[in-house]
Amino acid sequence: MSVYQATASAPVNIACIKYWGKRDTKLILPTNSSLSVTLDQDHLRSTTTSRADPSFTKDRLWLNGKEDEIKDGGRLSTCIAEMKRMRKELEDKNPNEPKLSAYKVHICSHNNFPTAAGLASSASGFAALVKSLAALYALPASPSQLSLIARQGSGSACRSLMGGFVAWEQGTSPDGSDSLAVQVATREHWADIHALICVVSDDKKGTSSTSGMQRTVETSPLLQHRIHNVVPQRMRDISAAIQKKDFDTFARITMQDSNQFHAVCLETDPPIFYMNDVSRAIIALIVEYNRVSVEAGGKLKAAYTFDAGPNAVIYAPKENVREIVNMIVKYFPQAEPFKDPFGLFGTAGVQGGIVAGFNTAVAKQFDVGAVKGLIHTRVGDGPRVLGAEEGLLGPDGLPKSTL
Amino acid sequence: MSVYQATASAPVNIACIKYWGKRDTKLILPTNSSLSVTLDQDHLRSTTTSRADPSFTKDRLWLNGKEDEIKDGGRLSTCIAEMKRMRKELEDKNPNEPKLSAYKVHICSHNNFPTAAGLASSASGFAALVKSLAALYALPASPSQLSLIARQGSGSACRSLMGGFVAWEQGTSPDGSDSLAVQVATREHWADIHALICVVSDDKKGTSSTSGMQRTVETSPLLQHRIHNVVPQRMRDISAAIQKKDFDTFARITMQDSNQFHAVCLETDPPIFYMNDVSRAIIALIVEYNRVSVEAGGKLKAAYTFDAGPNAVIYAPKENVREIVNMIVKYFPQAEPFKDPFGLFGTAGVQGGIVAGFNTAVAKQFDVGAVKGLIHTRVGDGPRVLGAEEGLLGPDGLPKSTL
C-alpha cells in the first residue's frame, strides 16, 4: 500500500520593518505591515515531515524529538485543519484523488539550530509544517496562499514561505484573506546581503512576544502613531531601496525601525525590555563603524536589528562582513573559533580588530560569553521540498530514533 | 564701606513629566511643559554667594572651589546680565539705591553632593545663582519672575525656584516671557512624598542632555506625537492627582512619562541610551513591588523615574520607604551602611528583604557597587536666603579657603 508522506525545509526570517501588535489575535492579523529578509536554509532551517495514514488514530506532532500536544482550537490545530480543508476541496474536485483529508497525520519537525541560541523557531517551524503538508496533499497553492495558513500558526511565519525580501501586507479584510506575504525581491536580485547573528547571553527570561505585543497595543500611546504615520512610508521606502539595491537607505530604515520597535516596548506599561547592555554595546559599535565610513565620505556599511530578545542581527554587504566580525570579536571575545562558512579568514582565523579612525571608547571590552556565538549567513531562498531519504519519520510512522 | 553680598541655597528637582526638546535653543524654550518635585535642601542643595564690589575688575565664578570661565554670550553670562538689568531698572526707579548694577560680581557656588553621584547640579546651581543675585540686588521679583532668568541658564533650573510640586509651563510667546515655573502645590500640601535616589554605576559617559534632546527633536518620529498628544493631558492629570494627593495616579503617570522619555531617546538616530541593566532591574523590582500590592487589592506603592542617566529616583509615600530600601539593598548590596536621615531602621540598620508574595526571580542579585549609594530625601521647600555667616566668600572677595 502507498505511503503518503512529504518532507520540506523552511528558512528563518529576520524583519527590517517589525511586526508588533495584532488587530485580531485569533486570525493573527497585524496592526501594521512588516518586511523581512529570508535567511539561508543552508545554515538555519526547520525541517518537517508529514505523513497521512488510515492507521493513525489521531494527529500527532514531534518537535525536536519530543512529542507536543496538539491542542484543540490552538494554532497548530488551526493550521492542520486549514490544510486538510484545502485538501478536501481538491478531493471534491478530483474524485480520483485518495481521501487523505480524512486521515490523521503524524508530523515530525526538527530545527538545526539549538533553542538556546534564542532564535525564534516558530516562523521557520510553521512555514516548514505548511509546506510539508502542501506537498503531502499535492496542493496547487501559491506561496502567498500558503502564507495565509502559516500566518495563523505564527504571524511572522508567513514571511518564511518565500525567499529573498518579503513583505507581509497587513490587509484590510476582517477575515484575513488579504493579510499575506508577497515577495518584494528574490535572493538573486540582491544576493550580496549577508547577515551576522550575534547570540547574546541574557540573565532573565524576556516577555513572550505574543503577550508583549498585545500589552503594547493596549498601553502604548506612541504605537498608534507608529502604525498610522510611520510604518506605511517606511514600507514604501525600504521596498524601493531593495529594488535599487540601495544599502544606505535599507540600513537606515532597518536601524530606525528596530529602535522604534524597542521604543514602543519600553513605553508599554509596565515596560518591556528585550535589549540589554551587550545589545546596547553592539549598537554603539555599529553606529561608530558607520560613522567612520560616513565621515570619510562613504555610506553606511552595516545595519543592526533586534527582535524580541537581546540577540543582534547585523545586515551588511558581503565585503564588509570581515571587518564586522573582527570588530565584534575584539569587543566580545569568543570561546569557540568563528565558524567561517564563506571562508573570509583563511587558516589564521579571526584576529579581532577595528578599522582605522574607530573610537575604541564607544564600548568596553566584555568578558568571554557575553556574546555566546556568531552565525554568519546571508539572504536565502524559500521553502524546499526534500527527497524521501530526508524524511524524519520511520516506517512505523514514528520519529526515527536518530533524531 | 558697605559689603554688598548675599548667600542663597536652592534645591534639586526631579521631573515626573520630563523636559526633552527645545523649540528655541538660545532662550531655552521647551517643546513641552514639564512638572517636577522639589527635593529637600536639608539633604541636597547648591549654595551660592554673590558679591558686588566697585573694586572687582571682572565678573568671576568659582564652582566647588575651582574657578570657571564666564564665557561671553554663554548661559552664565546671560543670567548675570539679566539680573543686572533688573537691578538697573530698580536703580532707575529709586535713585537712592546704590549703583550695584555697575559693579562686577564675584560668585562662589558649592554643591553638597559629589559630582560623581551623577545628579544634575545645573538646576540647583542656576537657581541658587539667581536667588543669591536677587537677594544681593534686593529685587522684588517673584519666584516665577526669577524662574524666567534661571531657565536661560539651564531649562530645568526654573523649577528649582519653588518648593513642593512645580510645573514649567512651556508658554507660547517667541520671547519666552510666558515660559516659566508655577507652583502646583506646596510641600506642606503633600509632605508625605519621599524620594529614594539610587546612584547607579555606569561604564560609559552618556550623551549630554543638551545635545541629546536636540538630536531627538531632529530625528524622532514619535517625539511630535508625545509633545502634541500625550504631554498636555498628562500635565492636567498629574496636577489633579497632586491636588487630590492621589499617589496611585501620580505614580502611574510618573512611570509612564519616564518610560516615554527613554523611548524617544531610544528612537533618536543614532539611539541614546541612559538606562542600563541595573536601571532595568530597578524598574523590574518596582513593577513587582507594585504588582504584589495591586493584586492584593491595594494601590501602587512606589514610582520610578530616570533622568538623562542611569540613576533611579523612587517616589513613595513615607510609610513605604522602609520596604523599598530593604528590597533595593537585598538586590543591590551596599558597601556603606544606609544613611538613615528619617530613622526608619533603628540601630540594627537595614537587613534587606522583600514583601510577602514577591517573585524574587524578576531580577538577579547584583554585586556590591552596582548601586553605589542610596539617598533618602523628601519633597522640600524653595530657595532660602542664608545669613551672612554662611557666605562662601572671604573678606577679600575670594572663596574661603575652607571650601
PDB file of N, CA and C in Angstrom, chain A residues 202-204 219 221-226 229-230 234 252 255-256 258-260 262-264 266-271 273-278 280 283-284 287 304 361-364 366, chain B residues 202-204 219 221-226 229-230 234 252 255-256 258-260 262-264 266-271 273-278 280 283-284 287 304 361-364 366:
ATOM      1  N   ASP A 202      21.695  36.211  28.161  1.00  0.00           N
ATOM      2  CA  ASP A 202      20.784  37.045  28.950  1.00  0.00           C
ATOM      3  C   ASP A 202      20.522  36.389  30.293  1.00  0.00           C
ATOM      4  N   ASP A 203      20.391  37.226  31.322  1.00  0.00           N
ATOM      5  CA  ASP A 203      20.141  36.713  32.667  1.00  0.00           C
ATOM      6  C   ASP A 203      18.715  36.260  32.867  1.00  0.00           C
ATOM      7  N   LYS A 204      17.813  36.923  32.178  1.00  0.00           N
ATOM      8  CA  LYS A 204      16.417  36.705  32.530  1.00  0.00           C
ATOM      9  C   LYS A 204      15.588  36.343  31.305  1.00  0.00           C
ATOM     10  N   THR A 219      -1.469  49.659  25.842  1.00  0.00           N
ATOM     11  CA  THR A 219      -0.968  50.712  26.742  1.00  0.00           C
ATOM     12  C   THR A 219      -0.032  51.752  26.129  1.00  0.00           C
ATOM     13  N   PRO A 221       0.934  54.850  24.133  1.00  0.00           N
ATOM     14  CA  PRO A 221       0.358  55.980  23.384  1.00  0.00           C
ATOM     15  C   PRO A 221       1.056  56.207  22.043  1.00  0.00           C
ATOM     16  N   LEU A 222       2.310  55.792  21.913  1.00  0.00           N
ATOM     17  CA  LEU A 222       3.042  56.076  20.685  1.00  0.00           C
ATOM     18  C   LEU A 222       2.792  55.035  19.588  1.00  0.00           C
ATOM     19  N   LEU A 223       2.295  53.834  19.954  1.00  0.00           N
ATOM     20  CA  LEU A 223       2.152  52.778  18.951  1.00  0.00           C
ATOM     21  C   LEU A 223       1.229  53.188  17.809  1.00  0.00           C
ATOM     22  N   GLN A 224       0.122  53.841  18.138  1.00  0.00           N
ATOM     23  CA  GLN A 224      -0.833  54.214  17.086  1.00  0.00           C
ATOM     24  C   GLN A 224      -0.189  55.166  16.082  1.00  0.00           C
ATOM     25  N   HIS A 225       0.643  56.054  16.597  1.00  0.00           N
ATOM     26  CA  HIS A 225       1.352  56.969  15.692  1.00  0.00           C
ATOM     27  C   HIS A 225       2.280  56.181  14.773  1.00  0.00           C
ATOM     28  N   ARG A 226       2.991  55.217  15.370  1.00  0.00           N
ATOM     29  CA  ARG A 226       3.867  54.354  14.565  1.00  0.00           C
ATOM     30  C   ARG A 226       3.079  53.659  13.455  1.00  0.00           C
ATOM     31  N   ASN A 229       1.340  56.571  11.010  1.00  0.00           N
ATOM     32  CA  ASN A 229       2.105  57.659  10.405  1.00  0.00           C
ATOM     33  C   ASN A 229       3.542  57.320  10.051  1.00  0.00           C
ATOM     34  N   VAL A 230       4.051  56.204  10.568  1.00  0.00           N
ATOM     35  CA  VAL A 230       5.466  55.910  10.335  1.00  0.00           C
ATOM     36  C   VAL A 230       5.658  54.693   9.416  1.00  0.00           C
ATOM     37  N   ARG A 234       7.698  53.913   5.636  1.00  0.00           N
ATOM     38  CA  ARG A 234       8.917  53.089   5.701  1.00  0.00           C
ATOM     39  C   ARG A 234       8.804  51.860   4.796  1.00  0.00           C
ATOM     40  N   ARG A 252      19.533  52.384   7.020  1.00  0.00           N
ATOM     41  CA  ARG A 252      18.999  53.460   7.862  1.00  0.00           C
ATOM     42  C   ARG A 252      17.594  53.098   8.349  1.00  0.00           C
ATOM     43  N   MET A 255      17.609  50.127  10.922  1.00  0.00           N
ATOM     44  CA  MET A 255      18.013  50.510  12.283  1.00  0.00           C
ATOM     45  C   MET A 255      16.953  51.374  12.956  1.00  0.00           C
ATOM     46  N   GLN A 256      16.387  52.315  12.201  1.00  0.00           N
ATOM     47  CA  GLN A 256      15.345  53.168  12.776  1.00  0.00           C
ATOM     48  C   GLN A 256      14.148  52.337  13.232  1.00  0.00           C
ATOM     49  N   SER A 258      14.065  49.096  14.050  1.00  0.00           N
ATOM     50  CA  SER A 258      14.416  48.318  15.239  1.00  0.00           C
ATOM     51  C   SER A 258      14.318  49.213  16.469  1.00  0.00           C
ATOM     52  N   ASN A 259      14.892  50.401  16.371  1.00  0.00           N
ATOM     53  CA  ASN A 259      14.845  51.316  17.515  1.00  0.00           C
ATOM     54  C   ASN A 259      13.412  51.675  17.895  1.00  0.00           C
ATOM     55  N   GLN A 260      12.581  51.930  16.895  1.00  0.00           N
ATOM     56  CA  GLN A 260      11.211  52.327  17.219  1.00  0.00           C
ATOM     57  C   GLN A 260      10.426  51.173  17.839  1.00  0.00           C
ATOM     58  N   HIS A 262      11.688  48.828  19.741  1.00  0.00           N
ATOM     59  CA  HIS A 262      12.086  48.720  21.147  1.00  0.00           C
ATOM     60  C   HIS A 262      11.618  49.929  21.955  1.00  0.00           C
ATOM     61  N   ALA A 263      11.456  51.066  21.284  1.00  0.00           N
ATOM     62  CA  ALA A 263      10.920  52.248  21.971  1.00  0.00           C
ATOM     63  C   ALA A 263       9.467  52.014  22.392  1.00  0.00           C
ATOM     64  N   VAL A 264       8.650  51.450  21.522  1.00  0.00           N
ATOM     65  CA  VAL A 264       7.258  51.214  21.927  1.00  0.00           C
ATOM     66  C   VAL A 264       7.180  50.094  22.975  1.00  0.00           C
ATOM     67  N   LEU A 266       9.445  49.761  25.365  1.00  0.00           N
ATOM     68  CA  LEU A 266       9.826  50.471  26.585  1.00  0.00           C
ATOM     69  C   LEU A 266       8.666  51.318  27.079  1.00  0.00           C
ATOM     70  N   GLU A 267       7.859  51.789  26.156  1.00  0.00           N
ATOM     71  CA  GLU A 267       6.762  52.668  26.505  1.00  0.00           C
ATOM     72  C   GLU A 267       5.518  51.896  26.922  1.00  0.00           C
ATOM     73  N   THR A 268       5.580  50.595  26.822  1.00  0.00           N
ATOM     74  CA  THR A 268       4.482  49.736  27.256  1.00  0.00           C
ATOM     75  C   THR A 268       4.389  49.773  28.783  1.00  0.00           C
ATOM     76  N   ASP A 269       3.219  49.536  29.323  1.00  0.00           N
ATOM     77  CA  ASP A 269       3.011  49.644  30.768  1.00  0.00           C
ATOM     78  C   ASP A 269       2.585  48.288  31.352  1.00  0.00           C
ATOM     79  N   PRO A 270       3.407  47.650  32.226  1.00  0.00           N
ATOM     80  CA  PRO A 270       4.798  48.021  32.557  1.00  0.00           C
ATOM     81  C   PRO A 270       5.733  47.793  31.378  1.00  0.00           C
ATOM     82  N   PRO A 271       6.876  48.461  31.384  1.00  0.00           N
ATOM     83  CA  PRO A 271       7.757  48.444  30.213  1.00  0.00           C
ATOM     84  C   PRO A 271       8.334  47.072  29.911  1.00  0.00           C
ATOM     85  N   PHE A 273      11.604  45.215  28.152  1.00  0.00           N
ATOM     86  CA  PHE A 273      12.970  45.403  27.673  1.00  0.00           C
ATOM     87  C   PHE A 273      13.425  44.105  27.031  1.00  0.00           C
ATOM     88  N   TYR A 274      13.904  44.169  25.804  1.00  0.00           N
ATOM     89  CA  TYR A 274      14.495  42.994  25.185  1.00  0.00           C
ATOM     90  C   TYR A 274      16.007  43.154  25.042  1.00  0.00           C
ATOM     91  N   MET A 275      16.448  44.375  24.833  1.00  0.00           N
ATOM     92  CA  MET A 275      17.885  44.599  24.684  1.00  0.00           C
ATOM     93  C   MET A 275      18.517  44.767  26.064  1.00  0.00           C
ATOM     94  N   ASN A 276      19.752  44.317  26.189  1.00  0.00           N
ATOM     95  CA  ASN A 276      20.484  44.526  27.438  1.00  0.00           C
ATOM     96  C   ASN A 276      21.776  45.301  27.162  1.00  0.00           C
ATOM     97  N   ASP A 277      22.657  45.374  28.155  1.00  0.00           N
ATOM     98  CA  ASP A 277      23.864  46.189  27.989  1.00  0.00           C
ATOM     99  C   ASP A 277      24.746  45.684  26.851  1.00  0.00           C
ATOM    100  N   VAL A 278      24.719  44.378  26.594  1.00  0.00           N
ATOM    101  CA  VAL A 278      25.503  43.829  25.482  1.00  0.00           C
ATOM    102  C   VAL A 278      24.891  44.287  24.147  1.00  0.00           C
ATOM    103  N   ARG A 280      23.167  46.956  23.663  1.00  0.00           N
ATOM    104  CA  ARG A 280      23.470  48.390  23.536  1.00  0.00           C
ATOM    105  C   ARG A 280      24.892  48.599  23.034  1.00  0.00           C
ATOM    106  N   ILE A 283      25.088  47.984  19.340  1.00  0.00           N
ATOM    107  CA  ILE A 283      24.579  49.170  18.628  1.00  0.00           C
ATOM    108  C   ILE A 283      25.657  50.250  18.568  1.00  0.00           C
ATOM    109  N   ALA A 284      26.303  50.501  19.704  1.00  0.00           N
ATOM    110  CA  ALA A 284      27.328  51.553  19.743  1.00  0.00           C
ATOM    111  C   ALA A 284      28.458  51.247  18.760  1.00  0.00           C
ATOM    112  N   VAL A 287      27.123  51.868  15.174  1.00  0.00           N
ATOM    113  CA  VAL A 287      26.998  53.321  14.962  1.00  0.00           C
ATOM    114  C   VAL A 287      28.370  53.927  14.685  1.00  0.00           C
ATOM    115  N   TYR A 304      22.116  47.181  12.251  1.00  0.00           N
ATOM    116  CA  TYR A 304      21.722  46.249  13.311  1.00  0.00           C
ATOM    117  C   TYR A 304      20.205  46.149  13.350  1.00  0.00           C
ATOM    118  N   ALA A 361      36.575  53.903  22.481  1.00  0.00           N
ATOM    119  CA  ALA A 361      35.900  54.151  23.765  1.00  0.00           C
ATOM    120  C   ALA A 361      34.379  54.043  23.686  1.00  0.00           C
ATOM    121  N   VAL A 362      33.823  53.763  22.516  1.00  0.00           N
ATOM    122  CA  VAL A 362      32.354  53.716  22.422  1.00  0.00           C
ATOM    123  C   VAL A 362      31.762  52.519  23.161  1.00  0.00           C
ATOM    124  N   ALA A 363      32.589  51.523  23.447  1.00  0.00           N
ATOM    125  CA  ALA A 363      32.114  50.377  24.236  1.00  0.00           C
ATOM    126  C   ALA A 363      33.306  49.821  25.002  1.00  0.00           C
ATOM    127  N   LYS A 364      33.009  49.102  26.071  1.00  0.00           N
ATOM    128  CA  LYS A 364      34.090  48.434  26.792  1.00  0.00           C
ATOM    129  C   LYS A 364      34.277  47.029  26.216  1.00  0.00           C
ATOM    130  N   PHE A 366      34.038  43.217  26.649  1.00  0.00           N
ATOM    131  CA  PHE A 366      33.267  42.351  27.541  1.00  0.00           C
ATOM    132  C   PHE A 366      34.030  41.051  27.805  1.00  0.00           C
TER     133      PHE A 366
ATOM    134  N   ASP B 202      27.975  53.448  36.156  1.00  0.00           N
ATOM    135  CA  ASP B 202      27.871  53.291  34.706  1.00  0.00           C
ATOM    136  C   ASP B 202      29.257  53.190  34.095  1.00  0.00           C
ATOM    137  N   ASP B 203      29.370  52.364  33.060  1.00  0.00           N
ATOM    138  CA  ASP B 203      30.661  52.172  32.397  1.00  0.00           C
ATOM    139  C   ASP B 203      31.029  53.329  31.499  1.00  0.00           C
ATOM    140  N   LYS B 204      30.010  53.918  30.927  1.00  0.00           N
ATOM    141  CA  LYS B 204      30.322  54.847  29.856  1.00  0.00           C
ATOM    142  C   LYS B 204      29.674  56.202  30.094  1.00  0.00           C
ATOM    143  N   THR B 219      15.277  63.970  14.916  1.00  0.00           N
ATOM    144  CA  THR B 219      15.207  62.644  14.280  1.00  0.00           C
ATOM    145  C   THR B 219      14.098  61.717  14.779  1.00  0.00           C
ATOM    146  N   PRO B 221      10.576  60.323  15.071  1.00  0.00           N
ATOM    147  CA  PRO B 221       9.213  60.497  14.545  1.00  0.00           C
ATOM    148  C   PRO B 221       8.156  60.519  15.648  1.00  0.00           C
ATOM    149  N   LEU B 222       8.447  59.900  16.788  1.00  0.00           N
ATOM    150  CA  LEU B 222       7.422  59.811  17.834  1.00  0.00           C
ATOM    151  C   LEU B 222       7.384  61.044  18.734  1.00  0.00           C
ATOM    152  N   LEU B 223       8.468  61.839  18.757  1.00  0.00           N
ATOM    153  CA  LEU B 223       8.509  62.955  19.702  1.00  0.00           C
ATOM    154  C   LEU B 223       7.364  63.940  19.487  1.00  0.00           C
ATOM    155  N   GLN B 224       7.052  64.244  18.215  1.00  0.00           N
ATOM    156  CA  GLN B 224       5.989  65.216  17.956  1.00  0.00           C
ATOM    157  C   GLN B 224       4.649  64.729  18.501  1.00  0.00           C
ATOM    158  N   HIS B 225       4.429  63.425  18.392  1.00  0.00           N
ATOM    159  CA  HIS B 225       3.195  62.863  18.943  1.00  0.00           C
ATOM    160  C   HIS B 225       3.175  63.030  20.466  1.00  0.00           C
ATOM    161  N   ARG B 226       4.315  62.764  21.088  1.00  0.00           N
ATOM    162  CA  ARG B 226       4.427  62.961  22.538  1.00  0.00           C
ATOM    163  C   ARG B 226       4.090  64.401  22.928  1.00  0.00           C
ATOM    164  N   ASN B 229       0.197  65.258  21.665  1.00  0.00           N
ATOM    165  CA  ASN B 229      -0.959  64.433  22.014  1.00  0.00           C
ATOM    166  C   ASN B 229      -0.859  63.740  23.360  1.00  0.00           C
ATOM    167  N   VAL B 230       0.322  63.725  23.947  1.00  0.00           N
ATOM    168  CA  VAL B 230       0.458  62.976  25.197  1.00  0.00           C
ATOM    169  C   VAL B 230       0.690  63.892  26.398  1.00  0.00           C
ATOM    170  N   ARG B 234      -1.297  64.594  30.256  1.00  0.00           N
ATOM    171  CA  ARG B 234      -0.573  64.134  31.455  1.00  0.00           C
ATOM    172  C   ARG B 234      -0.338  65.285  32.436  1.00  0.00           C
ATOM    173  N   ARG B 252       1.527  56.338  38.487  1.00  0.00           N
ATOM    174  CA  ARG B 252       1.323  55.759  37.160  1.00  0.00           C
ATOM    175  C   ARG B 252       1.833  56.712  36.072  1.00  0.00           C
ATOM    176  N   MET B 255       5.748  57.072  36.076  1.00  0.00           N
ATOM    177  CA  MET B 255       6.452  55.946  35.447  1.00  0.00           C
ATOM    178  C   MET B 255       6.238  55.947  33.937  1.00  0.00           C
ATOM    179  N   GLN B 256       5.002  56.208  33.513  1.00  0.00           N
ATOM    180  CA  GLN B 256       4.733  56.236  32.071  1.00  0.00           C
ATOM    181  C   GLN B 256       5.568  57.306  31.384  1.00  0.00           C
ATOM    182  N   SER B 258       8.430  58.686  32.401  1.00  0.00           N
ATOM    183  CA  SER B 258       9.846  58.301  32.371  1.00  0.00           C
ATOM    184  C   SER B 258      10.072  57.324  31.220  1.00  0.00           C
ATOM    185  N   ASN B 259       9.206  56.343  31.109  1.00  0.00           N
ATOM    186  CA  ASN B 259       9.349  55.358  30.032  1.00  0.00           C
ATOM    187  C   ASN B 259       9.272  56.018  28.653  1.00  0.00           C
ATOM    188  N   GLN B 260       8.333  56.940  28.506  1.00  0.00           N
ATOM    189  CA  GLN B 260       8.181  57.562  27.190  1.00  0.00           C
ATOM    190  C   GLN B 260       9.393  58.427  26.842  1.00  0.00           C
ATOM    191  N   HIS B 262      12.484  57.879  27.787  1.00  0.00           N
ATOM    192  CA  HIS B 262      13.572  56.990  27.357  1.00  0.00           C
ATOM    193  C   HIS B 262      13.241  56.311  26.020  1.00  0.00           C
ATOM    194  N   ALA B 263      11.948  56.151  25.734  1.00  0.00           N
ATOM    195  CA  ALA B 263      11.549  55.594  24.434  1.00  0.00           C
ATOM    196  C   ALA B 263      11.918  56.555  23.311  1.00  0.00           C
ATOM    197  N   VAL B 264      11.660  57.837  23.481  1.00  0.00           N
ATOM    198  CA  VAL B 264      12.026  58.770  22.398  1.00  0.00           C
ATOM    199  C   VAL B 264      13.545  58.920  22.304  1.00  0.00           C
ATOM    200  N   LEU B 266      15.600  56.368  22.736  1.00  0.00           N
ATOM    201  CA  LEU B 266      15.976  55.153  22.005  1.00  0.00           C
ATOM    202  C   LEU B 266      15.643  55.312  20.530  1.00  0.00           C
ATOM    203  N   GLU B 267      14.606  56.055  20.245  1.00  0.00           N
ATOM    204  CA  GLU B 267      14.136  56.225  18.881  1.00  0.00           C
ATOM    205  C   GLU B 267      14.903  57.312  18.147  1.00  0.00           C
ATOM    206  N   THR B 268      15.766  57.992  18.862  1.00  0.00           N
ATOM    207  CA  THR B 268      16.610  59.023  18.265  1.00  0.00           C
ATOM    208  C   THR B 268      17.645  58.351  17.358  1.00  0.00           C
ATOM    209  N   ASP B 269      18.121  59.061  16.347  1.00  0.00           N
ATOM    210  CA  ASP B 269      19.047  58.475  15.371  1.00  0.00           C
ATOM    211  C   ASP B 269      20.380  59.215  15.386  1.00  0.00           C
ATOM    212  N   PRO B 270      21.492  58.567  15.813  1.00  0.00           N
ATOM    213  CA  PRO B 270      21.562  57.227  16.415  1.00  0.00           C
ATOM    214  C   PRO B 270      20.970  57.229  17.819  1.00  0.00           C
ATOM    215  N   PRO B 271      20.570  56.057  18.291  1.00  0.00           N
ATOM    216  CA  PRO B 271      19.816  55.986  19.549  1.00  0.00           C
ATOM    217  C   PRO B 271      20.624  56.432  20.756  1.00  0.00           C
ATOM    218  N   PHE B 273      20.920  55.906  24.873  1.00  0.00           N
ATOM    219  CA  PHE B 273      20.534  55.057  25.996  1.00  0.00           C
ATOM    220  C   PHE B 273      21.024  55.708  27.280  1.00  0.00           C
ATOM    221  N   TYR B 274      20.165  55.914  28.235  1.00  0.00           N
ATOM    222  CA  TYR B 274      20.605  56.395  29.535  1.00  0.00           C
ATOM    223  C   TYR B 274      20.486  55.298  30.592  1.00  0.00           C
ATOM    224  N   MET B 275      19.507  54.445  30.444  1.00  0.00           N
ATOM    225  CA  MET B 275      19.327  53.371  31.418  1.00  0.00           C
ATOM    226  C   MET B 275      20.210  52.188  31.050  1.00  0.00           C
ATOM    227  N   ASN B 276      20.706  51.489  32.043  1.00  0.00           N
ATOM    228  CA  ASN B 276      21.487  50.279  31.787  1.00  0.00           C
ATOM    229  C   ASN B 276      20.822  49.082  32.471  1.00  0.00           C
ATOM    230  N   ASP B 277      21.507  47.955  32.510  1.00  0.00           N
ATOM    231  CA  ASP B 277      20.890  46.746  33.070  1.00  0.00           C
ATOM    232  C   ASP B 277      20.514  46.920  34.537  1.00  0.00           C
ATOM    233  N   VAL B 278      21.276  47.734  35.275  1.00  0.00           N
ATOM    234  CA  VAL B 278      20.926  47.995  36.685  1.00  0.00           C
ATOM    235  C   VAL B 278      19.634  48.809  36.750  1.00  0.00           C
ATOM    236  N   ARG B 280      17.281  48.873  34.559  1.00  0.00           N
ATOM    237  CA  ARG B 280      16.195  47.964  34.164  1.00  0.00           C
ATOM    238  C   ARG B 280      15.789  47.054  35.316  1.00  0.00           C
ATOM    239  N   ILE B 283      13.644  48.960  37.753  1.00  0.00           N
ATOM    240  CA  ILE B 283      12.276  49.032  37.221  1.00  0.00           C
ATOM    241  C   ILE B 283      11.538  47.727  37.499  1.00  0.00           C
ATOM    242  N   ALA B 284      12.194  46.607  37.216  1.00  0.00           N
ATOM    243  CA  ALA B 284      11.548  45.296  37.414  1.00  0.00           C
ATOM    244  C   ALA B 284      11.152  45.112  38.890  1.00  0.00           C
ATOM    245  N   VAL B 287       8.101  47.409  39.598  1.00  0.00           N
ATOM    246  CA  VAL B 287       6.915  46.838  38.938  1.00  0.00           C
ATOM    247  C   VAL B 287       6.382  45.663  39.764  1.00  0.00           C
ATOM    248  N   TYR B 304       9.057  54.776  39.891  1.00  0.00           N
ATOM    249  CA  TYR B 304      10.431  55.055  39.480  1.00  0.00           C
ATOM    250  C   TYR B 304      10.424  56.172  38.455  1.00  0.00           C
ATOM    251  N   ALA B 361      12.385  36.207  41.288  1.00  0.00           N
ATOM    252  CA  ALA B 361      13.060  35.956  40.008  1.00  0.00           C
ATOM    253  C   ALA B 361      12.979  37.130  39.038  1.00  0.00           C
ATOM    254  N   VAL B 362      12.322  38.222  39.413  1.00  0.00           N
ATOM    255  CA  VAL B 362      12.198  39.342  38.466  1.00  0.00           C
ATOM    256  C   VAL B 362      13.532  40.046  38.214  1.00  0.00           C
ATOM    257  N   ALA B 363      14.487  39.838  39.105  1.00  0.00           N
ATOM    258  CA  ALA B 363      15.828  40.409  38.891  1.00  0.00           C
ATOM    259  C   ALA B 363      16.829  39.493  39.566  1.00  0.00           C
ATOM    260  N   LYS B 364      18.085  39.589  39.120  1.00  0.00           N
ATOM    261  CA  LYS B 364      19.136  38.831  39.793  1.00  0.00           C
ATOM    262  C   LYS B 364      19.741  39.710  40.889  1.00  0.00           C
ATOM    263  N   PHE B 366      22.732  41.669  42.277  1.00  0.00           N
ATOM    264  CA  PHE B 366      23.924  42.268  41.665  1.00  0.00           C
ATOM    265  C   PHE B 366      25.076  42.281  42.665  1.00  0.00           C
TER     266      PHE B 366
END
